[in-house]
């Protein structure tokens, strides 16, 4: 795993901001990275992963904070208000043979990567290996592996509070088409609901009034009429749909395209090892 190294600001003495290092926006993107922010992320990584990850978000934040101190832009012990208010988190979503680790500051994803576990994931959560044909939801086609529906549910766990926009809706539609093998959008399904949510959200001014990814995708595997393991081709199709509908032509960290891509990568790795 590697994290982009902090870019030096253009003006002498200007601090390195979150937007210089991570794909974040809004208030957080304009904030300087401060020493206590890095310390909080180091503590979170250590608590969940056992140690700070070399080249990870905490490492990048520490490098940026050190530069900001040397530039006189911040002081030792300083903390960014939005980070202190909304916190930093490190979470793991269990999938077969690995955990998808997601690191966030003030609710925005600053890093996501795979941590192999060497076994099958156990317990709850939206992404698990499906066994047998019992239970609700659509029929799983093909062999074992992380399905597209499970990848959608992983998105709901990773960034549940993100308001759905047109890029999300397009990615969800592409994912549903590939999961079901049909170009016909299921009435009342995840794609139709996401499209309605995106249109509704465009009329809302406040984020708290908008429909979120977690509202639509949390039960994706039970709503999809059919499902199957994600492949590299599926991931490429979903990524293309998402970036075509974003002005910056980039995928959302922890979003639909990112989750399907991680699922496809894990499935490919599992096939190579078997």
PDB file of N, CA and C in Angstrom, residues 136-230:
ATOM      1  N   UNK A 136     -33.121 -14.901   1.456  1.00  0.00           N
ATOM      2  CA  UNK A 136     -33.769 -14.014   0.510  1.00  0.00           C
ATOM      3  C   UNK A 136     -32.813 -13.537  -0.550  1.00  0.00           C
ATOM      4  N   UNK A 137     -33.347 -12.653  -1.425  1.00  0.00           N
ATOM      5  CA  UNK A 137     -32.508 -12.022  -2.432  1.00  0.00           C
ATOM      6  C   UNK A 137     -32.493 -12.800  -3.722  1.00  0.00           C
ATOM      7  N   UNK A 138     -31.741 -12.262  -4.698  1.00  0.00           N
ATOM      8  CA  UNK A 138     -31.680 -12.855  -6.019  1.00  0.00           C
ATOM      9  C   UNK A 138     -30.777 -14.067  -6.051  1.00  0.00           C
ATOM     10  N   UNK A 139     -30.830 -14.744  -7.181  1.00  0.00           N
ATOM     11  CA  UNK A 139     -30.028 -15.946  -7.366  1.00  0.00           C
ATOM     12  C   UNK A 139     -28.606 -15.570  -7.718  1.00  0.00           C
ATOM     13  N   UNK A 140     -27.625 -16.164  -7.025  1.00  0.00           N
ATOM     14  CA  UNK A 140     -26.219 -15.928  -7.344  1.00  0.00           C
ATOM     15  C   UNK A 140     -25.791 -16.861  -8.453  1.00  0.00           C
ATOM     16  N   UNK A 141     -25.207 -16.288  -9.499  1.00  0.00           N
ATOM     17  CA  UNK A 141     -24.782 -17.053 -10.649  1.00  0.00           C
ATOM     18  C   UNK A 141     -23.276 -17.253 -10.605  1.00  0.00           C
ATOM     19  N   UNK A 142     -22.786 -18.329 -11.215  1.00  0.00           N
ATOM     20  CA  UNK A 142     -21.349 -18.546 -11.321  1.00  0.00           C
ATOM     21  C   UNK A 142     -20.773 -19.131 -10.051  1.00  0.00           C
ATOM     22  N   UNK A 143     -19.436 -19.097  -9.943  1.00  0.00           N
ATOM     23  CA  UNK A 143     -18.754 -19.692  -8.811  1.00  0.00           C
ATOM     24  C   UNK A 143     -18.711 -18.770  -7.616  1.00  0.00           C
ATOM     25  N   UNK A 144     -17.849 -19.131  -6.637  1.00  0.00           N
ATOM     26  CA  UNK A 144     -17.750 -18.353  -5.434  1.00  0.00           C
ATOM     27  C   UNK A 144     -16.982 -17.063  -5.653  1.00  0.00           C
ATOM     28  N   UNK A 145     -17.014 -16.224  -4.647  1.00  0.00           N
ATOM     29  CA  UNK A 145     -16.340 -14.940  -4.737  1.00  0.00           C
ATOM     30  C   UNK A 145     -17.246 -13.829  -4.258  1.00  0.00           C
ATOM     31  N   UNK A 146     -16.710 -12.634  -4.201  1.00  0.00           N
ATOM     32  CA  UNK A 146     -17.484 -11.476  -3.756  1.00  0.00           C
ATOM     33  C   UNK A 146     -18.370 -11.029  -4.911  1.00  0.00           C
ATOM     34  N   UNK A 147     -19.654 -10.961  -4.675  1.00  0.00           N
ATOM     35  CA  UNK A 147     -20.581 -10.606  -5.741  1.00  0.00           C
ATOM     36  C   UNK A 147     -20.691  -9.091  -5.896  1.00  0.00           C
ATOM     37  N   UNK A 148     -21.280  -8.695  -7.019  1.00  0.00           N
ATOM     38  CA  UNK A 148     -21.499  -7.269  -7.265  1.00  0.00           C
ATOM     39  C   UNK A 148     -22.432  -6.692  -6.214  1.00  0.00           C
ATOM     40  N   UNK A 149     -23.461  -7.442  -5.853  1.00  0.00           N
ATOM     41  CA  UNK A 149     -24.379  -6.970  -4.815  1.00  0.00           C
ATOM     42  C   UNK A 149     -23.679  -6.773  -3.485  1.00  0.00           C
ATOM     43  N   UNK A 150     -22.785  -7.681  -3.146  1.00  0.00           N
ATOM     44  CA  UNK A 150     -22.023  -7.537  -1.901  1.00  0.00           C
ATOM     45  C   UNK A 150     -21.112  -6.318  -1.954  1.00  0.00           C
ATOM     46  N   UNK A 151     -20.547  -6.043  -3.121  1.00  0.00           N
ATOM     47  CA  UNK A 151     -19.717  -4.840  -3.273  1.00  0.00           C
ATOM     48  C   UNK A 151     -20.553  -3.583  -3.075  1.00  0.00           C
ATOM     49  N   UNK A 152     -21.794  -3.588  -3.569  1.00  0.00           N
ATOM     50  CA  UNK A 152     -22.682  -2.438  -3.346  1.00  0.00           C
ATOM     51  C   UNK A 152     -22.967  -2.265  -1.861  1.00  0.00           C
ATOM     52  N   UNK A 153     -23.169  -3.367  -1.169  1.00  0.00           N
ATOM     53  CA  UNK A 153     -23.412  -3.282   0.271  1.00  0.00           C
ATOM     54  C   UNK A 153     -22.173  -2.799   1.015  1.00  0.00           C
ATOM     55  N   UNK A 154     -20.991  -3.137   0.498  1.00  0.00           N
ATOM     56  CA  UNK A 154     -19.762  -2.634   1.112  1.00  0.00           C
ATOM     57  C   UNK A 154     -19.701  -1.116   1.008  1.00  0.00           C
ATOM     58  N   UNK A 155     -20.161  -0.569  -0.110  1.00  0.00           N
ATOM     59  CA  UNK A 155     -20.216   0.885  -0.262  1.00  0.00           C
ATOM     60  C   UNK A 155     -21.124   1.492   0.789  1.00  0.00           C
ATOM     61  N   UNK A 156     -22.250   0.840   1.040  1.00  0.00           N
ATOM     62  CA  UNK A 156     -23.190   1.338   2.048  1.00  0.00           C
ATOM     63  C   UNK A 156     -22.566   1.358   3.435  1.00  0.00           C
ATOM     64  N   UNK A 157     -21.640   0.444   3.702  1.00  0.00           N
ATOM     65  CA  UNK A 157     -20.962   0.419   4.996  1.00  0.00           C
ATOM     66  C   UNK A 157     -19.818   1.425   5.057  1.00  0.00           C
ATOM     67  N   UNK A 158     -19.167   1.633   3.913  1.00  0.00           N
ATOM     68  CA  UNK A 158     -17.974   2.479   3.903  1.00  0.00           C
ATOM     69  C   UNK A 158     -18.310   3.959   3.957  1.00  0.00           C
ATOM     70  N   UNK A 159     -19.225   4.412   3.078  1.00  0.00           N
ATOM     71  CA  UNK A 159     -19.604   5.829   3.056  1.00  0.00           C
ATOM     72  C   UNK A 159     -21.136   5.939   3.050  1.00  0.00           C
ATOM     73  N   UNK A 160     -21.778   5.468   4.115  1.00  0.00           N
ATOM     74  CA  UNK A 160     -23.249   5.452   4.126  1.00  0.00           C
ATOM     75  C   UNK A 160     -23.877   6.841   4.062  1.00  0.00           C
ATOM     76  N   UNK A 161     -23.159   7.854   4.537  1.00  0.00           N
ATOM     77  CA  UNK A 161     -23.735   9.188   4.611  1.00  0.00           C
ATOM     78  C   UNK A 161     -23.527  10.055   3.393  1.00  0.00           C
ATOM     79  N   UNK A 162     -22.957   9.502   2.302  1.00  0.00           N
ATOM     80  CA  UNK A 162     -22.740  10.321   1.104  1.00  0.00           C
ATOM     81  C   UNK A 162     -24.051  10.487   0.343  1.00  0.00           C
ATOM     82  N   UNK A 163     -24.457  11.725   0.081  1.00  0.00           N
ATOM     83  CA  UNK A 163     -25.662  11.930  -0.730  1.00  0.00           C
ATOM     84  C   UNK A 163     -25.472  11.369  -2.138  1.00  0.00           C
ATOM     85  N   UNK A 164     -26.478  10.710  -2.651  1.00  0.00           N
ATOM     86  CA  UNK A 164     -26.389  10.116  -3.981  1.00  0.00           C
ATOM     87  C   UNK A 164     -26.461  11.202  -5.042  1.00  0.00           C
ATOM     88  N   UNK A 165     -25.509  11.180  -5.982  1.00  0.00           N
ATOM     89  CA  UNK A 165     -25.536  12.104  -7.115  1.00  0.00           C
ATOM     90  C   UNK A 165     -25.609  11.290  -8.401  1.00  0.00           C
ATOM     91  N   UNK A 166     -25.554  11.989  -9.544  1.00  0.00           N
ATOM     92  CA  UNK A 166     -25.719  11.312 -10.819  1.00  0.00           C
ATOM     93  C   UNK A 166     -24.604  10.305 -11.099  1.00  0.00           C
ATOM     94  N   UNK A 167     -23.388  10.588 -10.620  1.00  0.00           N
ATOM     95  CA  UNK A 167     -22.299   9.640 -10.842  1.00  0.00           C
ATOM     96  C   UNK A 167     -22.532   8.351 -10.059  1.00  0.00           C
ATOM     97  N   UNK A 168     -23.044   8.469  -8.839  1.00  0.00           N
ATOM     98  CA  UNK A 168     -23.374   7.280  -8.057  1.00  0.00           C
ATOM     99  C   UNK A 168     -24.470   6.481  -8.746  1.00  0.00           C
ATOM    100  N   UNK A 169     -25.520   7.182  -9.191  1.00  0.00           N
ATOM    101  CA  UNK A 169     -26.643   6.505  -9.833  1.00  0.00           C
ATOM    102  C   UNK A 169     -26.201   5.772 -11.096  1.00  0.00           C
ATOM    103  N   UNK A 170     -25.323   6.410 -11.876  1.00  0.00           N
ATOM    104  CA  UNK A 170     -24.827   5.774 -13.098  1.00  0.00           C
ATOM    105  C   UNK A 170     -24.016   4.526 -12.777  1.00  0.00           C
ATOM    106  N   UNK A 171     -23.177   4.610 -11.741  1.00  0.00           N
ATOM    107  CA  UNK A 171     -22.367   3.460 -11.346  1.00  0.00           C
ATOM    108  C   UNK A 171     -23.240   2.326 -10.831  1.00  0.00           C
ATOM    109  N   UNK A 172     -24.258   2.654 -10.061  1.00  0.00           N
ATOM    110  CA  UNK A 172     -25.165   1.633  -9.526  1.00  0.00           C
ATOM    111  C   UNK A 172     -25.939   0.970 -10.654  1.00  0.00           C
ATOM    112  N   UNK A 173     -26.364   1.769 -11.641  1.00  0.00           N
ATOM    113  CA  UNK A 173     -27.071   1.206 -12.785  1.00  0.00           C
ATOM    114  C   UNK A 173     -26.173   0.243 -13.551  1.00  0.00           C
ATOM    115  N   UNK A 174     -24.928   0.644 -13.787  1.00  0.00           N
ATOM    116  CA  UNK A 174     -23.989  -0.233 -14.487  1.00  0.00           C
ATOM    117  C   UNK A 174     -23.761  -1.514 -13.695  1.00  0.00           C
ATOM    118  N   UNK A 175     -23.674  -1.392 -12.376  1.00  0.00           N
ATOM    119  CA  UNK A 175     -23.462  -2.564 -11.539  1.00  0.00           C
ATOM    120  C   UNK A 175     -24.665  -3.504 -11.603  1.00  0.00           C
ATOM    121  N   UNK A 176     -25.867  -2.954 -11.550  1.00  0.00           N
ATOM    122  CA  UNK A 176     -27.064  -3.802 -11.605  1.00  0.00           C
ATOM    123  C   UNK A 176     -27.149  -4.532 -12.936  1.00  0.00           C
ATOM    124  N   UNK A 177     -26.890  -3.825 -14.042  1.00  0.00           N
ATOM    125  CA  UNK A 177     -26.938  -4.444 -15.365  1.00  0.00           C
ATOM    126  C   UNK A 177     -25.969  -5.616 -15.450  1.00  0.00           C
ATOM    127  N   UNK A 178     -24.779  -5.446 -14.902  1.00  0.00           N
ATOM    128  CA  UNK A 178     -23.778  -6.504 -14.966  1.00  0.00           C
ATOM    129  C   UNK A 178     -24.118  -7.646 -14.005  1.00  0.00           C
ATOM    130  N   UNK A 179     -24.742  -7.337 -12.888  1.00  0.00           N
ATOM    131  CA  UNK A 179     -25.114  -8.393 -11.942  1.00  0.00           C
ATOM    132  C   UNK A 179     -26.229  -9.263 -12.497  1.00  0.00           C
ATOM    133  N   UNK A 180     -27.200  -8.634 -13.160  1.00  0.00           N
ATOM    134  CA  UNK A 180     -28.370  -9.367 -13.642  1.00  0.00           C
ATOM    135  C   UNK A 180     -28.202  -9.895 -15.052  1.00  0.00           C
ATOM    136  N   UNK A 181     -27.277  -9.287 -15.836  1.00  0.00           N
ATOM    137  CA  UNK A 181     -27.109  -9.689 -17.225  1.00  0.00           C
ATOM    138  C   UNK A 181     -28.203  -9.178 -18.128  1.00  0.00           C
ATOM    139  N   UNK A 182     -28.982  -8.214 -17.652  1.00  0.00           N
ATOM    140  CA  UNK A 182     -30.087  -7.654 -18.428  1.00  0.00           C
ATOM    141  C   UNK A 182     -29.948  -6.144 -18.511  1.00  0.00           C
ATOM    142  N   UNK A 183     -30.249  -5.586 -19.683  1.00  0.00           N
ATOM    143  CA  UNK A 183     -30.214  -4.137 -19.856  1.00  0.00           C
ATOM    144  C   UNK A 183     -31.488  -3.463 -19.369  1.00  0.00           C
ATOM    145  N   UNK A 184     -32.454  -4.249 -18.953  1.00  0.00           N
ATOM    146  CA  UNK A 184     -33.715  -3.718 -18.445  1.00  0.00           C
ATOM    147  C   UNK A 184     -33.562  -3.411 -16.955  1.00  0.00           C
ATOM    148  N   UNK A 185     -33.771  -2.154 -16.577  1.00  0.00           N
ATOM    149  CA  UNK A 185     -33.664  -1.760 -15.174  1.00  0.00           C
ATOM    150  C   UNK A 185     -34.877  -2.262 -14.401  1.00  0.00           C
ATOM    151  N   UNK A 186     -34.629  -2.925 -13.310  1.00  0.00           N
ATOM    152  CA  UNK A 186     -35.709  -3.495 -12.505  1.00  0.00           C
ATOM    153  C   UNK A 186     -36.505  -2.397 -11.813  1.00  0.00           C
ATOM    154  N   UNK A 187     -37.824  -2.305 -12.057  1.00  0.00           N
ATOM    155  CA  UNK A 187     -38.634  -1.296 -11.343  1.00  0.00           C
ATOM    156  C   UNK A 187     -38.536  -1.492  -9.835  1.00  0.00           C
ATOM    157  N   UNK A 188     -38.237  -0.423  -9.133  1.00  0.00           N
ATOM    158  CA  UNK A 188     -38.095  -0.504  -7.685  1.00  0.00           C
ATOM    159  C   UNK A 188     -36.791  -1.103  -7.216  1.00  0.00           C
ATOM    160  N   UNK A 189     -35.882  -1.422  -8.165  1.00  0.00           N
ATOM    161  CA  UNK A 189     -34.600  -1.996  -7.800  1.00  0.00           C
ATOM    162  C   UNK A 189     -33.606  -0.932  -7.365  1.00  0.00           C
ATOM    163  N   UNK A 190     -32.360  -1.352  -7.116  1.00  0.00           N
ATOM    164  CA  UNK A 190     -31.371  -0.403  -6.606  1.00  0.00           C
ATOM    165  C   UNK A 190     -31.044   0.682  -7.627  1.00  0.00           C
ATOM    166  N   UNK A 191     -30.982   0.323  -8.920  1.00  0.00           N
ATOM    167  CA  UNK A 191     -30.651   1.317  -9.939  1.00  0.00           C
ATOM    168  C   UNK A 191     -31.759   2.342 -10.088  1.00  0.00           C
ATOM    169  N   UNK A 192     -33.013   1.877 -10.148  1.00  0.00           N
ATOM    170  CA  UNK A 192     -34.141   2.797 -10.284  1.00  0.00           C
ATOM    171  C   UNK A 192     -34.256   3.691  -9.057  1.00  0.00           C
ATOM    172  N   UNK A 193     -34.055   3.108  -7.887  1.00  0.00           N
ATOM    173  CA  UNK A 193     -34.140   3.896  -6.656  1.00  0.00           C
ATOM    174  C   UNK A 193     -33.020   4.924  -6.596  1.00  0.00           C
ATOM    175  N   UNK A 194     -31.814   4.539  -7.012  1.00  0.00           N
ATOM    176  CA  UNK A 194     -30.678   5.471  -6.993  1.00  0.00           C
ATOM    177  C   UNK A 194     -30.901   6.628  -7.962  1.00  0.00           C
ATOM    178  N   UNK A 195     -31.464   6.335  -9.141  1.00  0.00           N
ATOM    179  CA  UNK A 195     -31.725   7.395 -10.103  1.00  0.00           C
ATOM    180  C   UNK A 195     -32.762   8.375  -9.569  1.00  0.00           C
ATOM    181  N   UNK A 196     -33.800   7.855  -8.941  1.00  0.00           N
ATOM    182  CA  UNK A 196     -34.810   8.722  -8.331  1.00  0.00           C
ATOM    183  C   UNK A 196     -34.200   9.554  -7.202  1.00  0.00           C
ATOM    184  N   UNK A 197     -33.316   8.919  -6.424  1.00  0.00           N
ATOM    185  CA  UNK A 197     -32.674   9.628  -5.319  1.00  0.00           C
ATOM    186  C   UNK A 197     -31.788  10.754  -5.826  1.00  0.00           C
ATOM    187  N   UNK A 198     -31.028  10.500  -6.907  1.00  0.00           N
ATOM    188  CA  UNK A 198     -30.150  11.532  -7.466  1.00  0.00           C
ATOM    189  C   UNK A 198     -30.963  12.723  -7.961  1.00  0.00           C
ATOM    190  N   UNK A 199     -32.086  12.438  -8.634  1.00  0.00           N
ATOM    191  CA  UNK A 199     -32.940  13.521  -9.125  1.00  0.00           C
ATOM    192  C   UNK A 199     -33.544  14.299  -7.960  1.00  0.00           C
ATOM    193  N   UNK A 200     -33.967  13.596  -6.929  1.00  0.00           N
ATOM    194  CA  UNK A 200     -34.525  14.260  -5.744  1.00  0.00           C
ATOM    195  C   UNK A 200     -33.477  15.129  -5.052  1.00  0.00           C
ATOM    196  N   UNK A 201     -32.264  14.588  -4.912  1.00  0.00           N
ATOM    197  CA  UNK A 201     -31.207  15.315  -4.210  1.00  0.00           C
ATOM    198  C   UNK A 201     -30.834  16.615  -4.899  1.00  0.00           C
ATOM    199  N   UNK A 202     -30.977  16.666  -6.227  1.00  0.00           N
ATOM    200  CA  UNK A 202     -30.643  17.890  -6.951  1.00  0.00           C
ATOM    201  C   UNK A 202     -31.553  19.054  -6.557  1.00  0.00           C
ATOM    202  N   UNK A 203     -32.715  18.733  -6.023  1.00  0.00           N
ATOM    203  CA  UNK A 203     -33.652  19.786  -5.612  1.00  0.00           C
ATOM    204  C   UNK A 203     -33.488  20.177  -4.150  1.00  0.00           C
ATOM    205  N   UNK A 204     -32.605  19.458  -3.436  1.00  0.00           N
ATOM    206  CA  UNK A 204     -32.396  19.715  -2.017  1.00  0.00           C
ATOM    207  C   UNK A 204     -31.139  20.570  -1.806  1.00  0.00           C
ATOM    208  N   UNK A 205     -31.221  21.552  -0.941  1.00  0.00           N
ATOM    209  CA  UNK A 205     -30.090  22.424  -0.666  1.00  0.00           C
ATOM    210  C   UNK A 205     -29.167  21.846   0.400  1.00  0.00           C
ATOM    211  N   UNK A 206     -29.752  21.247   1.419  1.00  0.00           N
ATOM    212  CA  UNK A 206     -28.969  20.760   2.557  1.00  0.00           C
ATOM    213  C   UNK A 206     -28.691  19.270   2.423  1.00  0.00           C
ATOM    214  N   UNK A 207     -27.437  18.878   2.708  1.00  0.00           N
ATOM    215  CA  UNK A 207     -27.057  17.470   2.615  1.00  0.00           C
ATOM    216  C   UNK A 207     -27.882  16.590   3.550  1.00  0.00           C
ATOM    217  N   UNK A 208     -28.251  17.126   4.713  1.00  0.00           N
ATOM    218  CA  UNK A 208     -28.998  16.314   5.674  1.00  0.00           C
ATOM    219  C   UNK A 208     -30.385  15.944   5.167  1.00  0.00           C
ATOM    220  N   UNK A 209     -30.878  16.661   4.151  1.00  0.00           N
ATOM    221  CA  UNK A 209     -32.190  16.362   3.581  1.00  0.00           C
ATOM    222  C   UNK A 209     -32.118  15.409   2.406  1.00  0.00           C
ATOM    223  N   UNK A 210     -30.912  15.041   1.990  1.00  0.00           N
ATOM    224  CA  UNK A 210     -30.751  14.234   0.789  1.00  0.00           C
ATOM    225  C   UNK A 210     -30.733  12.738   1.098  1.00  0.00           C
ATOM    226  N   UNK A 211     -31.075  11.949   0.093  1.00  0.00           N
ATOM    227  CA  UNK A 211     -31.021  10.490   0.209  1.00  0.00           C
ATOM    228  C   UNK A 211     -29.569  10.038   0.094  1.00  0.00           C
ATOM    229  N   UNK A 212     -29.155   9.165   0.983  1.00  0.00           N
ATOM    230  CA  UNK A 212     -27.757   8.754   1.066  1.00  0.00           C
ATOM    231  C   UNK A 212     -27.546   7.355   0.464  1.00  0.00           C
ATOM    232  N   UNK A 213     -26.275   7.056   0.177  1.00  0.00           N
ATOM    233  CA  UNK A 213     -25.929   5.734  -0.353  1.00  0.00           C
ATOM    234  C   UNK A 213     -26.362   4.611   0.581  1.00  0.00           C
ATOM    235  N   UNK A 214     -26.202   4.834   1.875  1.00  0.00           N
ATOM    236  CA  UNK A 214     -26.601   3.813   2.833  1.00  0.00           C
ATOM    237  C   UNK A 214     -28.084   3.519   2.808  1.00  0.00           C
ATOM    238  N   UNK A 215     -28.900   4.516   2.444  1.00  0.00           N
ATOM    239  CA  UNK A 215     -30.345   4.319   2.381  1.00  0.00           C
ATOM    240  C   UNK A 215     -30.735   3.385   1.245  1.00  0.00           C
ATOM    241  N   UNK A 216     -29.960   3.407   0.160  1.00  0.00           N
ATOM    242  CA  UNK A 216     -30.321   2.666  -1.056  1.00  0.00           C
ATOM    243  C   UNK A 216     -29.603   1.330  -1.167  1.00  0.00           C
ATOM    244  N   UNK A 217     -28.346   1.268  -0.717  1.00  0.00           N
ATOM    245  CA  UNK A 217     -27.523   0.096  -0.998  1.00  0.00           C
ATOM    246  C   UNK A 217     -27.388  -0.894   0.149  1.00  0.00           C
ATOM    247  N   UNK A 218     -27.891  -0.567   1.323  1.00  0.00           N
ATOM    248  CA  UNK A 218     -27.651  -1.431   2.488  1.00  0.00           C
ATOM    249  C   UNK A 218     -28.222  -2.834   2.304  1.00  0.00           C
ATOM    250  N   UNK A 219     -29.266  -2.986   1.499  1.00  0.00           N
ATOM    251  CA  UNK A 219     -29.844  -4.308   1.275  1.00  0.00           C
ATOM    252  C   UNK A 219     -29.780  -4.734  -0.172  1.00  0.00           C
ATOM    253  N   UNK A 220     -28.702  -4.347  -0.851  1.00  0.00           N
ATOM    254  CA  UNK A 220     -28.611  -4.576  -2.298  1.00  0.00           C
ATOM    255  C   UNK A 220     -28.742  -6.042  -2.677  1.00  0.00           C
ATOM    256  N   UNK A 221     -28.143  -6.945  -1.909  1.00  0.00           N
ATOM    257  CA  UNK A 221     -28.168  -8.359  -2.289  1.00  0.00           C
ATOM    258  C   UNK A 221     -29.572  -8.942  -2.201  1.00  0.00           C
ATOM    259  N   UNK A 222     -30.420  -8.368  -1.378  1.00  0.00           N
ATOM    260  CA  UNK A 222     -31.785  -8.877  -1.262  1.00  0.00           C
ATOM    261  C   UNK A 222     -32.711  -8.261  -2.298  1.00  0.00           C
ATOM    262  N   UNK A 223     -32.307  -7.145  -2.895  1.00  0.00           N
ATOM    263  CA  UNK A 223     -33.142  -6.447  -3.874  1.00  0.00           C
ATOM    264  C   UNK A 223     -32.824  -6.884  -5.299  1.00  0.00           C
ATOM    265  N   UNK A 224     -31.542  -7.141  -5.583  1.00  0.00           N
ATOM    266  CA  UNK A 224     -31.158  -7.553  -6.930  1.00  0.00           C
ATOM    267  C   UNK A 224     -31.838  -8.877  -7.296  1.00  0.00           C
ATOM    268  N   UNK A 225     -32.458  -8.964  -8.482  1.00  0.00           N
ATOM    269  CA  UNK A 225     -33.099 -10.222  -8.880  1.00  0.00           C
ATOM    270  C   UNK A 225     -32.100 -11.324  -9.185  1.00  0.00           C
ATOM    271  N   UNK A 226     -30.851 -10.948  -9.478  1.00  0.00           N
ATOM    272  CA  UNK A 226     -29.777 -11.919  -9.718  1.00  0.00           C
ATOM    273  C   UNK A 226     -28.467 -11.261  -9.338  1.00  0.00           C
ATOM    274  N   UNK A 227     -27.462 -12.088  -9.072  1.00  0.00           N
ATOM    275  CA  UNK A 227     -26.172 -11.559  -8.633  1.00  0.00           C
ATOM    276  C   UNK A 227     -25.086 -12.535  -9.061  1.00  0.00           C
ATOM    277  N   UNK A 228     -23.857 -12.046  -9.168  1.00  0.00           N
ATOM    278  CA  UNK A 228     -22.751 -12.929  -9.531  1.00  0.00           C
ATOM    279  C   UNK A 228     -21.445 -12.293  -9.082  1.00  0.00           C
ATOM    280  N   UNK A 229     -20.372 -13.095  -8.995  1.00  0.00           N
ATOM    281  CA  UNK A 229     -19.070 -12.560  -8.566  1.00  0.00           C
ATOM    282  C   UNK A 229     -18.579 -11.469  -9.509  1.00  0.00           C
ATOM    283  N   UNK A 230     -17.980 -10.444  -8.943  1.00  0.00           N
ATOM    284  CA  UNK A 230     -17.472  -9.312  -9.726  1.00  0.00           C
ATOM    285  C   UNK A 230     -16.204  -9.709 -10.461  1.00  0.00           C
TER     286      UNK A 230
END
